[in-house]
Amino acid sequence: MPLSLHCQDLTVTIGETTLLTETSFEVTDPGIIALTGANGAGKTTLLKTLAGRQLPSGGEVLINDRTPYEFDPTFRAEVASLIDTPPMARDMTLLEQLALVRASWGQSPQASFQSAEQTLQRLTIRGLAERFPYELSAGQLQLFAIGLTISRPYRILLLDEPERHLDTERVQTLLQILRAEAQAGSIILTATHRQEIVEGAGDQIHLSAA
Amino acid sequence: MDMTEVSRLHAARAIYLNREGAPTAGDRWFSLYLIAFVTAFYITPVAYLIGDFLDPTLAEGITSSEAVGATSSTLTTLGLAALLSGRWVQGPAFLTPFLAHTLLGSDLSRHQVLRRPTLSSLLAIATAVTAVAAIGVFALTHAGAWPWQHYGWLLAAAFLLGILWGLLSFLGQRLSDRGLLFTAGILLLLAVLGVLLPGTVKASPFGWAAMIWAGEASWGPVSGLAAVAMAGAVLVFANPSALEKLPAARILAQSRRLSDARLFTSTGNINDAVELFRAKPRRRLSRMTLGSGLRQDAVTALRAPLSLLTAALFIPTGAALLGLTVSSVGVHFEESRLVVTVPLGVLGALLIFFGTGSLTEGWRQVKNEFDAAALFGWSARRAIGRRMLWPLMTTTALTGIGVGLILALDLQGPHMPAVQVVAWTLGMTALALAARFFQSMRDRDIPVEFLAPTVIPGGIDLSAVKILVWLGDGIILTVTGVLAMIILPWETPTLAVTLGVLVLIGFAWGWARTGGNLLTRAPKKSTVGSLGA
């Protein structure tokens, strides 16, 4: 099974506005890649294009040798993304929501709850398991959103500034989790403005403003 | 991870159903009890009374063979509305936002994920249509429009029509822009043909339903409707690509909006809930919005065509209902007929009130113009005056179409001259516009003092009533006007004065809400210059 991110002369324009100038790169090994650039450089647009949510205007984009396509179940199985804040259920506890994600990917309900507890433990919010999303702070919500995203299996993970609302200590926790996920064999492409994450990543892709 | 898709979904569903905040069995039983209570003690007696007092001539008129074309067109237009609402409001493929994000983002087949909720929605739509039809048809059958043996056929037709409308709503949710436009075009053509060439209705399922409505047939058209509904259902549920190719982003956006609207409504933020469904400007005509108020408002309306279409449907329909109401109250006022005229008149007035929403976008913006009046160099009086022309012109024209239709079809009855029917309907439309102005000029947020308890002797807190009145002030003014017209003794001067005073109250109170002064002149040019610098 191939593992790769491939962009060749990729551009995205809407009307007369260029959201992403010609961008080319190739990633074939597991690891963390920091995606950097000024505001408006096209980081989010690039992530959306890789996630199959934005059609490219020119060039080529391939994920594991396939064109991103939301109607392809194999593509959906291989790519997880946290680009916008994911919707959370107001009437389900954090534990229930993480367990449901696990169960939807094939774990038994009992195993799902156990895995969900482990995920909360990794995110250092085990004590919030029985809380509802509206009872959390912005930082705790961000950690939970990361938890929802990594609770499902994937081979490629796309993150848009996952460090939002996180303090320095939690950013280190996030880095540890991302490293562990990369060591398990995934490519993690994360847009970021935090130097710690750039330094903690194995590689960097820098986008220039359009 | 070797579970089948069905067992994966089953496991996720089990966790969802047993969630901490899930409704209990008691909650469900209470909902059923409420429905049964309202049906038994309110809806059924009212339907019976409507049937008792309904004018048999009117009942026969709207169910006669001559009405088949118009009925078919109405049903087709409702189909068109279902198609468009499936795209821009809510389609039947529905999951809560969290489930939509989780399940549609997984590798599970979307056909598998969406089959059950889509089927449930279709059945819910069909059941709702049947329930509404059961009430209306009960009243009309009781009034002698059909023999009772026909009641079952009409309900069967209503259920199948509900399925068809649900399927059209699904098409709206599923189709590409081009496909949607094509389907809408076909439905529009069928609606127009129904009126112009009534013979063509025999080729359309909506025409078959119209024939059942007119009592012309039963078994043949019902089986035809059933075959079309069945074929549509097979295409949706047996053809995997129908559900498989539904865009997740569209489902998620609709689901998020509905969920947010429910939350806003539950906390009393009706304005915010309504705002979620207001059409966003879609066309790049912003440069054309400069210029006169009329042009500005016209371009604003054209940038939200669906909203404009809603006004074009609601206002003439409301005017037609009001025309029917005023012509049936008139000099032959009978207390016993209030059960028919009140719902008809209130519905008509409310349709006009809601229809004016998309034509008065300029009124909602005008308060900002007051603040910047000095920059524009015009007075508050002029700021509001220039945004009056578009709503007045369009609403009057659309009302004219609705009431004109009633007169053209000679449905107004012999009690009132045509001129009076037109005049009273226009008067009520003026009141609906005044109410809209009154509502548009209020502040967006509930006044803080309304949130404080207002305790009356006996310890009852009326603050909730104040908030409800504030939220629905425009509706209350409109309904008050139409009720006055129906209930007050029919003396032209009394009614004219009442209506005139209500219209004046609407505009004057609305103006007072702006804080603008009618007598204030426009700022001098030198002031404008200094502000600009």
XYZ file of C-alpha atoms in Angstrom:
743
model
C 0.000 0.000 0.000
C 1.604 3.292 -1.062
C 1.947 6.117 1.432
C 2.474 9.515 -0.137
C 1.399 13.114 -0.494
C 2.100 14.540 -3.911
C 1.437 18.054 -5.207
C 2.670 19.282 -8.570
C 2.135 22.916 -9.609
C -1.044 22.941 -7.517
C -3.006 26.196 -7.657
C -6.381 27.268 -6.316
C -8.170 30.377 -7.528
C -11.732 31.526 -6.960
C -12.880 34.160 -9.429
C -10.010 36.582 -9.703
C -8.595 35.739 -6.295
C -5.650 33.387 -5.977
C -5.869 31.394 -2.767
C -2.869 29.164 -3.408
C 0.021 29.932 -5.760
C 1.854 27.145 -7.597
C 2.887 24.644 -4.965
C 4.863 21.438 -5.433
C 6.088 18.902 -2.900
C 6.230 15.186 -2.289
C 6.173 13.310 1.006
C 6.667 9.546 1.037
C 7.845 8.738 4.558
C 5.897 8.764 7.818
C 6.586 11.770 10.020
C 5.441 15.220 11.007
C 5.623 17.983 8.410
C 5.039 21.552 9.534
C 3.187 23.705 7.020
C 4.168 27.330 7.559
C 3.540 30.670 5.941
C 2.002 34.037 6.654
C -1.747 34.523 7.061
C -3.334 34.238 3.635
C -0.468 32.200 2.185
C -2.864 29.338 1.418
C -2.176 26.845 4.220
C -5.831 26.106 4.930
C -6.634 26.025 1.212
C -3.882 23.468 0.662
C -5.174 21.320 3.534
C -8.738 21.517 2.208
C -7.554 20.504 -1.252
C -5.685 17.518 0.162
C -8.780 16.600 2.194
C -10.893 16.594 -0.981
C -12.981 19.569 0.139
C -11.621 22.055 -2.398
C -11.109 21.402 -6.092
C -7.743 22.513 -7.463
C -7.766 25.068 -10.272
C -4.565 23.759 -11.775
C -1.798 21.223 -11.270
C -2.044 17.814 -9.710
C -2.665 16.485 -6.229
C -2.411 12.835 -5.270
C -2.803 11.116 -1.929
C -1.446 7.587 -1.857
C -1.424 7.771 -5.664
C -5.128 8.607 -5.809
C -6.931 11.870 -6.471
C -8.674 13.147 -3.326
C -12.349 12.349 -3.780
C -14.866 12.427 -0.948
C -17.042 9.745 -2.549
C -14.170 7.232 -2.490
C -14.420 5.180 0.767
C -10.748 4.199 0.539
C -9.756 7.866 0.475
C -12.004 8.557 3.477
C -10.443 5.619 5.331
C -6.912 6.857 4.780
C -7.228 10.593 5.425
C -8.311 12.207 8.705
C -8.448 15.954 9.067
C -9.008 18.664 11.644
C -9.423 21.825 9.600
C -12.493 23.466 11.143
C -13.813 22.784 14.625
C -15.706 19.491 14.266
C -19.361 19.431 15.376
C -19.806 18.004 18.842
C -22.952 16.490 20.319
C -24.367 18.743 23.040
C -26.165 15.871 24.713
C -23.317 13.335 24.778
C -20.431 13.204 27.212
C -16.868 13.372 25.888
C -16.418 9.678 26.633
C -19.579 8.716 24.738
C -18.592 10.765 21.690
C -15.102 9.283 21.472
C -16.531 5.793 21.987
C -19.049 6.340 19.204
C -16.253 7.340 16.821
C -14.354 4.165 17.740
C -17.465 2.004 17.368
C -18.209 3.460 13.948
C -14.810 2.192 12.839
C -15.450 -1.353 13.986
C -14.606 -1.641 17.676
C -17.091 -3.339 19.962
C -18.947 -0.897 22.249
C -17.035 -2.177 25.305
C -13.625 -1.840 23.638
C -14.684 1.549 22.285
C -15.244 2.926 25.758
C -11.865 1.578 26.931
C -10.057 3.150 23.961
C -11.938 6.400 24.512
C -10.708 6.544 28.097
C -7.134 5.959 26.904
C -7.469 8.782 24.366
C -8.676 11.172 27.063
C -5.773 10.043 29.234
C -3.274 10.805 26.451
C -4.828 14.232 26.038
C -4.554 14.843 29.819
C -8.323 15.390 30.125
C -9.338 12.034 31.591
C -11.107 13.879 34.404
C -13.508 15.460 31.906
C -14.821 12.133 30.570
C -18.339 12.614 31.933
C -18.607 16.292 31.008
C -20.567 17.743 28.091
C -18.810 19.915 25.482
C -20.511 23.118 26.670
C -18.870 22.640 30.062
C -15.333 22.901 28.652
C -12.919 25.796 28.217
C -11.644 26.732 24.732
C -8.368 24.870 25.326
C -10.149 21.762 26.598
C -12.474 21.855 23.591
C -9.470 22.010 21.271
C -7.915 18.991 22.966
C -11.219 17.149 22.638
C -11.445 18.069 18.928
C -7.969 16.593 18.466
C -9.147 13.509 20.353
C -12.157 13.091 18.049
C -9.873 13.341 15.021
C -7.222 10.853 16.141
C -9.755 8.378 17.549
C -10.362 7.023 14.079
C -7.811 5.073 12.063
C -5.921 6.921 9.314
C -2.650 6.904 7.422
C -2.544 10.609 6.653
C -3.516 13.281 9.160
C -4.156 16.893 8.117
C -4.264 19.487 10.911
C -4.893 23.226 10.726
C -3.230 25.015 13.638
C -4.025 22.309 16.216
C -2.213 24.388 18.848
C -5.075 26.958 18.940
C -6.063 27.874 22.522
C -3.425 25.539 23.986
C -0.900 26.583 26.632
C 2.787 25.717 26.302
C 2.428 22.540 28.360
C -0.488 21.281 26.250
C 1.420 22.085 23.047
C 4.149 19.721 24.306
C 1.488 17.088 24.995
C 0.174 17.582 21.458
C 3.684 17.187 20.043
C 4.186 13.940 21.956
C 0.914 12.575 20.597
C 1.778 13.588 17.034
C 5.219 11.993 17.318
C 3.671 8.758 18.558
C 1.158 8.783 15.713
C 3.928 9.420 13.167
C 6.019 6.597 14.612
C 3.026 4.322 14.139
C 3.422 4.940 10.396
C 1.377 8.019 9.513
C 2.139 11.178 7.592
C 1.052 14.211 9.620
C 0.852 17.551 7.824
C 0.120 20.339 10.247
C -0.280 24.042 9.507
C 1.172 25.979 12.395
C 2.456 29.313 13.641
C 4.149 27.869 16.762
C 7.921 27.557 16.690
C 7.862 24.522 19.064
C 5.834 22.543 16.554
C 8.011 23.622 13.638
C 11.092 22.544 15.596
C 9.429 19.318 16.709
C 8.470 18.402 13.136
C 10.815 16.404 10.977
C 10.238 18.570 7.921
C 8.774 21.869 6.872
C 6.857 23.162 3.849
C 6.789 26.932 3.646
C 4.161 28.702 1.542
C 4.774 32.217 0.253
C 1.895 34.665 0.241
C -0.124 34.757 -2.989
C -12.005 -4.174 13.011
C -13.532 -7.007 11.029
C -17.126 -6.091 11.825
C -19.522 -5.639 8.939
C -20.823 -2.198 8.054
C -24.218 -3.065 9.490
C -22.789 -4.148 12.842
C -20.526 -1.067 12.962
C -23.521 1.172 12.451
C -25.494 -0.853 14.960
C -22.774 -0.392 17.595
C -22.545 3.366 16.970
C -26.306 3.672 17.079
C -26.472 1.752 20.359
C -24.044 4.209 21.964
C -25.998 7.157 20.563
C -29.372 5.880 21.754
C -28.054 5.246 25.256
C -26.334 8.620 25.538
C -26.510 10.634 28.728
C -28.871 13.290 27.318
C -31.163 10.971 25.316
C -34.920 11.500 25.718
C -36.468 9.013 28.094
C -39.446 6.757 27.394
C -41.459 9.127 29.590
C -40.551 12.071 27.315
C -41.774 10.144 24.270
C -45.021 9.106 25.937
C -45.639 12.696 27.005
C -45.168 13.902 23.393
C -47.646 11.271 22.187
C -50.078 12.284 24.924
C -49.849 15.946 23.855
C -50.480 15.065 20.190
C -53.458 12.882 21.104
C -54.833 15.559 23.439
C -54.600 18.372 20.884
C -56.065 16.156 18.143
C -58.972 14.963 20.241
C -59.935 18.183 21.978
C -58.960 20.875 19.509
C -58.259 19.794 15.935
C -61.142 17.355 15.457
C -63.878 19.634 16.869
C -62.532 22.604 14.876
C -62.464 20.542 11.657
C -66.030 19.439 12.389
C -67.190 23.020 12.984
C -65.458 24.253 9.831
C -67.300 21.566 7.902
C -70.541 22.539 9.603
C -70.319 26.193 8.629
C -68.485 25.938 5.324
C -70.427 27.411 2.444
C -71.432 24.339 0.351
C -71.116 26.424 -2.829
C -67.519 27.275 -1.969
C -66.782 23.653 -0.997
C -68.221 22.420 -4.279
C -66.410 25.155 -6.206
C -62.934 24.276 -5.013
C -63.509 20.556 -5.529
C -65.270 20.776 -8.893
C -64.021 19.442 -12.218
C -63.268 23.026 -13.316
C -60.777 23.311 -10.456
C -58.675 20.301 -11.571
C -56.191 22.429 -13.532
C -55.720 24.964 -10.730
C -55.450 22.179 -8.132
C -52.866 20.360 -10.199
C -50.874 23.593 -10.584
C -51.021 24.240 -6.834
C -49.818 20.711 -6.046
C -47.032 21.007 -8.637
C -45.989 24.383 -7.196
C -45.805 22.793 -3.758
C -43.619 20.113 -5.357
C -41.367 22.870 -6.684
C -41.226 24.388 -3.207
C -40.266 20.956 -1.811
C -37.502 20.633 -4.417
C -36.047 24.047 -3.578
C -36.384 23.647 0.168
C -34.541 20.324 -0.069
C -31.574 22.252 -1.373
C -31.723 25.496 0.600
C -33.586 24.661 3.783
C -33.497 20.993 4.737
C -33.590 17.761 2.771
C -34.737 14.354 4.011
C -31.216 12.904 4.343
C -30.692 14.175 7.873
C -28.323 13.276 10.684
C -27.384 15.355 13.715
C -24.188 17.384 13.042
C -21.996 15.128 15.175
C -23.294 11.936 13.563
C -23.095 13.474 10.077
C -19.462 14.472 10.619
C -18.495 11.160 12.199
C -20.348 8.712 9.961
C -20.092 10.494 6.598
C -16.366 11.075 7.179
C -15.781 7.363 7.787
C -15.331 4.664 5.153
C -18.852 3.374 5.809
C -21.052 3.308 2.731
C -23.189 6.465 2.717
C -25.984 4.373 1.284
C -25.856 2.297 4.450
C -25.535 5.301 6.769
C -28.266 7.443 5.216
C -30.838 4.831 4.199
C -32.616 4.651 7.518
C -32.767 8.409 8.353
C -33.856 9.251 4.793
C -36.627 6.658 4.861
C -37.761 7.945 8.271
C -37.871 11.530 6.960
C -39.873 10.514 3.875
C -42.399 8.672 6.027
C -42.562 11.628 8.437
C -43.269 14.036 5.543
C -45.936 11.713 4.131
C -47.526 11.289 7.567
C -47.567 15.066 8.156
C -49.166 15.709 4.736
C -51.745 12.990 5.428
C -52.524 14.470 8.853
C -53.066 17.962 7.416
C -55.139 16.515 4.570
C -57.181 14.435 7.011
C -58.299 17.617 8.801
C -59.044 19.668 5.671
C -60.669 16.802 3.793
C -62.730 15.894 6.878
C -64.153 19.438 6.971
C -64.848 19.520 3.241
C -66.395 16.044 3.213
C -68.548 17.052 6.174
C -69.634 20.100 4.140
C -70.736 17.785 1.372
C -67.902 18.218 -1.130
C -67.506 14.440 -1.539
C -69.313 11.311 -0.385
C -67.693 9.787 2.729
C -66.639 6.731 0.689
C -64.177 9.016 -1.094
C -62.414 9.995 2.155
C -60.097 6.957 2.100
C -59.007 7.607 -1.481
C -58.182 11.204 -0.639
C -56.067 10.168 2.347
C -54.264 7.563 0.259
C -53.582 10.223 -2.375
C -52.321 12.626 0.326
C -49.918 10.003 1.682
C -48.565 9.235 -1.795
C -48.294 12.965 -2.568
C -46.315 13.374 0.663
C -43.936 10.660 -0.548
C -43.595 12.422 -3.930
C -42.898 15.783 -2.297
C -40.383 14.081 0.003
C -38.680 12.533 -3.031
C -38.568 15.938 -4.729
C -37.048 17.389 -1.591
C -34.455 14.606 -1.739
C -33.738 15.474 -5.376
C -33.183 19.079 -4.309
C -30.655 17.885 -1.776
C -28.919 15.481 -4.126
C -28.874 17.032 -7.612
C -26.158 19.196 -9.123
C -26.995 22.853 -9.788
C -27.746 22.070 -13.418
C -29.948 19.085 -12.549
C -31.806 21.166 -9.999
C -32.460 23.919 -12.511
C -33.695 21.390 -15.083
C -36.071 19.681 -12.623
C -37.367 23.026 -11.357
C -37.987 24.061 -14.966
C -40.040 20.927 -15.653
C -42.145 21.461 -12.531
C -42.710 25.105 -13.413
C -43.776 24.096 -16.908
C -46.229 21.529 -15.488
C -47.650 24.147 -13.122
C -48.195 26.640 -15.934
C -49.672 23.996 -18.255
C -52.099 22.962 -15.515
C -53.669 26.422 -15.639
C -53.410 27.117 -19.373
C -54.183 23.637 -20.716
C -56.061 21.695 -18.013
C -56.213 18.644 -20.305
C -52.480 18.099 -19.809
C -52.866 17.283 -16.119
C -53.691 13.688 -17.032
C -50.007 13.208 -17.824
C -48.713 14.277 -14.411
C -48.904 12.568 -11.004
C -49.981 15.899 -9.505
C -52.769 15.982 -12.066
C -53.869 12.496 -10.973
C -54.018 13.748 -7.394
C -56.061 16.735 -8.602
C -58.477 14.358 -10.322
C -58.952 12.436 -7.065
C -59.474 15.792 -5.309
C -62.212 16.651 -7.795
C -63.849 13.293 -7.159
C -63.372 12.383 -10.809
C -61.561 9.148 -10.167
C -60.168 6.967 -7.425
C -58.564 3.619 -8.145
C -56.742 4.468 -11.397
C -55.000 7.690 -10.292
C -54.192 6.309 -6.836
C -52.496 3.275 -8.324
C -50.676 5.582 -10.754
C -49.492 7.741 -7.855
C -48.460 4.627 -5.937
C -46.478 3.366 -8.934
C -44.627 6.700 -9.310
C -43.926 6.906 -5.556
C -42.733 3.302 -5.549
C -40.502 3.862 -8.567
C -39.018 6.957 -6.913
C -38.397 5.101 -3.662
C -36.752 2.227 -5.548
C -34.484 4.695 -7.359
C -33.445 6.239 -4.045
C -33.094 3.158 -1.888
C -32.219 0.360 -4.310
C -29.790 2.384 -6.384
C -26.688 2.740 -4.183
C -25.354 5.829 -5.952
C -28.415 7.916 -5.030
C -27.427 8.132 -1.384
C -23.744 7.333 -1.888
C -23.106 10.509 -3.871
C -24.753 12.942 -1.455
C -22.158 15.604 -0.627
C -21.252 15.449 3.062
C -20.645 19.202 3.206
C -24.231 19.932 2.097
C -25.758 17.518 4.618
C -23.525 18.838 7.386
C -24.314 22.487 6.600
C -28.076 21.828 6.641
C -27.839 19.768 9.778
C -25.725 22.369 11.609
C -28.135 25.135 10.661
C -31.191 23.224 11.853
C -29.456 22.268 15.069
C -28.417 25.892 15.737
C -31.905 27.139 14.892
C -33.408 24.696 17.390
C -30.982 25.886 20.049
C -31.731 29.580 19.349
C -35.460 28.920 19.382
C -35.268 27.042 22.666
C -33.541 30.056 24.246
C -35.977 32.577 22.731
C -33.523 34.013 20.177
C -36.002 33.861 17.316
C -34.198 36.618 15.378
C -30.977 34.610 15.335
C -32.875 31.435 14.390
C -34.582 33.189 11.466
C -31.318 34.796 10.408
C -29.851 31.325 9.810
C -32.421 30.659 7.082
C -32.259 34.077 5.456
C -30.924 33.772 1.901
C -27.356 34.938 1.496
C -26.614 37.241 -1.459
C -25.443 34.925 -4.240
C -24.810 37.096 -7.240
C -21.982 39.520 -7.752
C -24.093 42.600 -8.291
C -22.673 44.602 -5.408
C -21.460 47.407 -7.679
C -25.011 47.912 -8.889
C -26.309 48.491 -5.380
C -25.096 52.087 -5.549
C -27.621 54.667 -6.615
C -31.216 55.326 -5.747
C -32.962 53.507 -2.913
C -35.275 51.794 -5.374
C -32.391 50.460 -7.429
C -30.472 49.516 -4.297
C -33.401 47.501 -2.923
C -34.198 45.930 -6.299
C -30.619 44.715 -6.723
C -30.517 43.474 -3.117
C -33.650 41.417 -3.803
C -32.228 40.055 -7.069
C -29.094 38.900 -5.269
C -31.264 36.517 -3.219
C -33.566 35.079 -5.923
C -35.024 32.295 -3.794
C -36.093 34.790 -1.197
C -37.675 36.909 -3.917
C -39.500 33.839 -5.195
C -40.857 33.220 -1.698
C -42.306 36.742 -1.655
C -43.725 36.209 -5.138
C -45.536 33.081 -3.904
C -46.535 34.161 -0.398
C -47.930 37.632 -1.076
C -50.333 36.771 -3.942
C -51.485 33.640 -2.067
C -52.053 35.693 1.079
C -53.870 38.385 -0.904
C -56.097 35.759 -2.521
C -57.015 34.343 0.892
C -57.685 37.833 2.244
C -59.799 38.600 -0.818
C -61.870 35.489 -0.137
C -62.157 36.441 3.528
C -63.290 40.040 3.067
C -65.761 39.049 0.391
C -67.290 36.404 2.648
C -67.483 38.550 5.823
C -68.736 41.763 4.209
C -72.328 42.770 4.778
C -73.391 39.192 5.371
C -71.481 38.864 8.613
C -72.443 35.774 10.551
C -70.900 34.897 13.873
C -71.173 31.215 13.086
C -68.832 31.600 10.109
C -65.953 32.980 12.176
C -64.576 29.473 12.420
C -63.873 29.640 8.683
C -63.118 33.321 8.115
C -60.756 33.772 11.066
C -58.255 31.033 10.107
C -58.508 31.999 6.420
C -57.973 35.718 7.078
C -55.217 35.228 9.646
C -53.373 32.833 7.336
C -53.684 35.282 4.443
C -52.428 38.243 6.467
C -49.543 36.243 7.887
C -48.518 35.025 4.431
C -48.332 38.646 3.300
C -46.435 39.624 6.451
C -43.853 36.853 5.987
C -43.693 37.478 2.235
C -42.710 41.109 2.799
C -39.622 39.909 4.702
C -37.485 39.558 1.585
C -38.733 42.826 0.075
C -37.822 44.925 3.101
C -34.150 44.106 3.451
C -33.522 47.850 3.031
C -35.535 48.602 6.170
C -33.322 46.304 8.196
C -30.258 48.225 6.991
C -31.740 51.680 7.320
C -30.878 52.075 10.987
C -27.202 51.950 10.095
C -27.854 54.686 7.581
C -29.273 56.883 10.353
C -25.990 56.592 12.192
C -24.085 57.515 9.053
C -26.622 60.056 7.797
C -24.100 62.867 8.134
C -21.636 61.000 5.932
C -24.246 60.418 3.249
C -25.384 64.017 3.579
C -29.057 63.279 3.931
C -31.584 63.557 6.735
C -33.077 60.626 8.622
C -36.341 61.427 6.859
C -34.707 61.018 3.494
C -32.765 57.934 4.583
C -35.995 56.127 5.279
C -37.977 57.725 2.456
C -35.620 56.380 -0.192
C -36.121 52.808 1.079
C -39.922 53.002 0.971
C -40.543 52.815 -2.746
C -39.443 49.227 -3.439
C -41.458 47.519 -0.666
C -44.549 49.604 -1.409
C -44.430 49.049 -5.167
C -43.678 45.338 -5.131
C -46.065 44.453 -2.320
C -48.900 46.373 -3.961
C -48.243 44.724 -7.324
C -48.084 41.208 -5.838
C -51.232 41.830 -3.790
C -52.930 43.013 -6.963
C -52.030 39.737 -8.681
C -53.486 37.655 -5.822
C -56.727 39.536 -5.441
C -56.995 39.897 -9.216
C -56.915 36.124 -9.509
C -59.855 35.832 -7.120
C -61.821 38.349 -9.148
C -60.865 36.761 -12.472
C -62.051 33.350 -11.286
C -65.188 34.992 -9.865
C -64.638 33.448 -6.444
C -65.468 36.567 -4.441
C -69.179 35.822 -4.232
C -72.062 38.240 -4.641
C -71.810 39.953 -1.214
C -69.294 42.671 -2.025
C -68.420 44.742 -5.091
C -65.051 43.950 -6.667
C -63.722 47.447 -5.942
C -64.313 47.003 -2.230
C -62.675 43.570 -2.213
C -59.569 45.104 -3.793
C -59.597 48.125 -1.477
C -59.927 46.114 1.741
C -57.293 43.620 0.657
C -54.892 46.463 -0.154
C -55.719 48.019 3.229
C -54.783 44.823 5.007
C -51.593 44.609 2.955
C -50.737 48.144 4.082
C -51.173 46.991 7.663
C -48.914 43.973 7.106
C -46.279 46.353 5.680
C -46.677 48.741 8.621
C -46.222 45.788 10.971
C -43.118 44.764 9.054
C -41.742 48.314 9.339
C -42.574 48.330 13.045
C -40.687 45.072 13.544
C -37.735 45.997 11.322
C -37.034 49.174 13.285
C -36.651 47.528 16.672
C -33.276 46.761 18.201
C -31.856 43.358 17.489
C -31.537 42.384 21.149
C -34.335 42.138 23.686
C -34.336 45.271 25.898
C -32.544 44.421 29.138
C -35.449 45.626 31.277
C -37.643 42.915 29.718
C -35.470 40.297 31.366
C -36.250 41.612 34.845
C -39.136 39.892 36.659
C -42.523 41.594 36.361
C -44.501 40.188 39.233
C -48.231 40.900 39.446
C -50.418 40.337 42.519
C -50.683 36.616 43.088
C -46.964 36.169 42.492
C -47.176 35.516 38.742
C -44.145 36.654 36.731
C -45.147 38.158 33.384
C -41.641 38.775 32.040
C -41.955 35.785 29.674
C -45.139 37.309 28.216
C -43.342 40.617 27.629
C -40.559 38.818 25.788
C -43.038 36.855 23.663
C -44.902 40.043 22.775
C -41.625 41.759 21.863
C -40.592 38.809 19.692
C -43.896 38.663 17.862
C -44.901 42.349 17.800
C -45.233 42.551 14.004
C -47.301 39.380 13.886
C -49.518 40.593 16.724
C -50.198 43.900 14.942
C -51.049 42.104 11.698
C -53.325 39.562 13.366
C -55.048 42.308 15.395
C -55.848 44.165 12.186
C -57.285 41.198 10.353
C -59.312 40.118 13.383
C -60.703 43.643 13.727
C -61.805 43.531 10.133
C -63.497 40.157 10.532
C -65.035 40.581 13.967
C -66.009 44.268 14.147
C -69.455 45.191 12.827
C -69.110 45.786 9.102
C -69.452 49.546 8.834
C -67.099 51.010 6.291
C -66.142 54.187 8.207
C -65.484 52.316 11.480
C -63.377 49.701 9.767
C -61.527 52.202 7.624
C -60.653 54.270 10.675
C -59.574 51.181 12.661
C -57.403 49.944 9.848
C -55.986 53.429 9.227
C -55.138 53.897 12.901
C -53.396 50.521 13.040
C -51.362 51.317 9.919
C -50.430 54.674 11.415
C -49.457 53.064 14.722
C -47.233 50.602 12.868
C -45.337 53.247 10.917
C -45.257 55.890 13.666
C -44.178 53.528 16.416
C -41.638 51.978 14.087
C -40.287 55.427 13.328
C -40.166 56.236 17.052
C -38.068 53.106 17.567
C -35.384 54.494 15.264
C -34.862 57.566 17.430
C -34.789 59.622 14.215
C -36.373 63.046 14.072
C -38.696 63.775 11.156
C -37.954 67.487 11.323
C -34.163 67.237 11.368
C -32.651 68.584 8.183
C -29.799 67.061 6.267
C -26.330 68.057 7.537
C -24.716 70.946 5.713
C -22.101 70.152 3.123
C -19.340 71.730 5.189
C -20.177 69.284 8.015
C -19.994 66.404 5.556
C -16.611 67.661 4.400
C -15.213 67.920 7.889
C -16.458 64.434 8.750
C -14.917 63.061 5.591
C -11.606 64.692 6.481
